[in-house]
Amino acid sequence: MTNSLAGQLDTLSRWRAALLARLHEFSRFLADHDLSDAASAELVTSLGQRLASDRVVVAFVAEFSRGKSELINALFFADTGRRVLPAAPGRTTMCPVELAYEAGAPPSLALLPIESRHQDSNIGELRGRASAWTHIALKGRAADQLAEAVAQVMRTQWVAQPTARALGFWDDERPDDNPPLNGTGQVEIPVWRHALINYPHPLLQRGLVVLDTPGLNALGVEPELTLGLLPSAHATVFVLAADTGVTRSDLALWRDQLASRPLVHYVVLNKIDTLRDPLLTPAQVGNQIEAQRHATAQTLAVEPQRVFALSAREALTARIAGDAPGLQRSRLPDLEAALGTDLLAQRHGLLQGAADDTARRLQTQAARRLGERRRQIAEQVLELRGLRGKSGERLRAAQRRVSGEVAEFEQCTVQLHALRAVHQRLLKAALDGLAGERLREEVGQMQRSMRASLLNLNARKAFTELCARLRGLLAVAQSRSNEIHAMLSASHARLNAEFGFGLALDAPPALQHCVDELGLIERGYVHYLGLNHALRLSQARFMDPFLRMLLSKLRVVFESASVDVERWNKTASAQIDTQLGERRRTFRRRNEAMARVQSATGELEQRIAELDAQDVRIQQLLLRVGVLAAALRKLPPPGALVPSAVPNAAPDTASDTMPPAGAVPPSAAREQAHA
């Protein structure tokens, strides 16, 4: 755990833990002081789940015999003292392998039989069916046992051509891509379709997910890899052989599967140890390596600093032997530093942005509730001060006035019922276009349009038309959200003026992030719908998984938009319910205060003093809310954290500026909240 990538991931893990601790502290404070409602609790839960389950996914892609598995061993598993992934010459990784750690689940290797391609289910759907997989238990952290189990991914079988064709490993229209036949005319295919490894390795426990993919043939016949797993990766490492450079099959793999993807790409020229020549000086060999690196960058149209020349075998050997100079000669640390720095910045930016948004919303909601309490306290104090020196009859008249205000205020319930009815109708209209049924209808229309043309040659046009319609649905949802905002703003202004509410609205949800996500999906899928895949898509065994995968990806986008719209509307509704309850409690306490003032002459000044003290406490709560929100927004970036500071990160940040926690104990705060 001394390499830079491990250190960076460890730092990111500790930063997430510190951010989660501050979120929980903020949430407990809001709950203890009756400042939380369903909408704010949902915000906290959503961010908490995101922080707890955050993963950093790195996908490794290469043709066969490029040293990809050896590179993964050198980067992540050298601490086991041996090769974990098989790295023998020739074909090794015959099926995609995902290495991750799921807390609470026993260490295991789950293998999906290749025959599952006959079923009408994609890999994502089969993940939830334990019976579809072959499970091999892994005991503890035994590296030898792990390596022995992982060797299962190398297994192959020989089948007749019709079987290979049905499973997608034989294409009569593209004979150059077909595997060789044996003496009996059979085709060698993998035994397994997909492998999932759950293993308690330190890097995997910190949220790293490693995706090891086979070559072009496997990616081409499995739409879920091309359209699901690779686009979900936060970075891809494309591995080439330094002694051959970019071959024809490498270039096909890059162009077909990676070049058009909006991912962070790293290109590795592996096996530079094969370029060493006893007839050349080290400087001359270095010049050759640099020339190869720049030529590769030019061929793939990537920045030269994204191309790394290294020797994975030398790096693994040096790591196992503890040979620091040998590790530097392998040049692996340069790739590690780039991966760690870029991934750290990427994940930190996204998670901190989500935390900033949550902190702002929680602070706004809490400040509104506390502000409403202060306003009602100010009204009570003004009323009670006006009773100083008044006779008993004046006090009774004031009490009757309060009762009249109560009766008048309760008339607002009629308007609130009407407002809720209109609000629900508009909300339903806004959500109709985001519903799963509507999405399935649109995808079905695309499918009918594709089938109307010979061999699905109209696929790309049908898909772009689908995306245009989906953007239209998101635009309609945005427009209707704006309409709801305008309606609620006018209604709130009327309620504030007639019944003394203090209602205020946040801006309606912005769905542009969903439009952007739809654009990313469109760019990836348009590439897949080119002529290279037209023949495959004309076959049900490829078209059906493709459509299920597409629907799954689109559903995530539309569910995100639906959640944003519903959450904003829930917050608006919760504000009305909260203030309605607050006003009713205030009226009840005003009546009680009047009765107490009438029964004892000293009660008036005592009650005014109590209200003044409550106002001071509410101001302390406001200050505390502000500091807790700032602590969530201004957590030092991952690189600034040190291990010993993490457990106390949230309290330490607040200690200099927050009022003492004991100044407003939870029990007293709850009493103040209802006073």
XYZ file of C-alpha atoms in Angstrom, residues 5-6 8-9 12 54-62 68 71-72 75-77 85 96-100 203-204 206-213 229-239 258 263-268 306 335-336 338-344 346-347:
66
model
C -2.446 5.214 -6.612
C -3.175 3.292 -3.427
C -4.599 8.570 -3.470
C -7.508 6.149 -3.178
C -10.196 9.840 -1.138
C -19.216 5.684 -4.176
C -16.986 3.665 -6.453
C -14.010 4.484 -8.664
C -14.277 2.272 -11.760
C -11.190 1.743 -13.934
C -11.655 -0.337 -17.101
C -8.754 -2.053 -18.850
C -9.227 -2.727 -22.557
C -6.853 -4.453 -24.967
C -3.275 -6.158 -19.779
C -0.568 -4.546 -15.763
C -3.557 -5.029 -13.440
C -0.957 -1.914 -10.283
C -3.228 -3.498 -7.715
C -2.178 -6.954 -6.548
C -4.943 -12.568 -12.769
C -15.049 -9.791 -18.724
C -13.963 -9.787 -15.074
C -15.137 -7.292 -12.446
C -13.092 -7.094 -9.253
C -14.769 -5.245 -6.386
C -7.847 -1.062 -2.643
C -11.165 -2.721 -3.434
C -11.701 1.646 -0.516
C -14.127 1.729 -3.413
C -11.989 0.722 -6.395
C -13.653 -1.416 -9.071
C -11.422 -2.988 -11.722
C -13.011 -4.051 -15.010
C -10.861 -6.391 -17.085
C -12.270 -6.850 -20.587
C -20.004 -1.195 -18.415
C -17.433 0.802 -20.378
C -19.423 4.085 -20.346
C -19.934 3.682 -16.591
C -16.175 3.575 -15.987
C -14.514 6.725 -14.688
C -11.368 5.976 -16.674
C -10.213 3.497 -19.306
C -6.693 2.167 -19.768
C -6.079 1.034 -23.353
C -3.114 -1.333 -23.468
C -13.354 3.803 -27.137
C -14.309 8.959 -20.917
C -10.904 9.736 -19.455
C -8.530 7.663 -21.580
C -5.006 6.486 -20.786
C -2.952 4.618 -23.367
C -0.248 2.219 -22.210
C -1.887 10.454 -21.941
C 0.867 5.950 -14.838
C -0.080 5.490 -11.191
C -1.711 10.214 -13.396
C -4.495 7.777 -12.505
C -4.488 8.761 -8.850
C -4.392 12.520 -9.411
C -7.016 12.623 -12.147
C -9.445 10.227 -10.485
C -9.054 11.953 -7.126
C -12.786 13.959 -10.629
C -14.496 12.163 -7.739
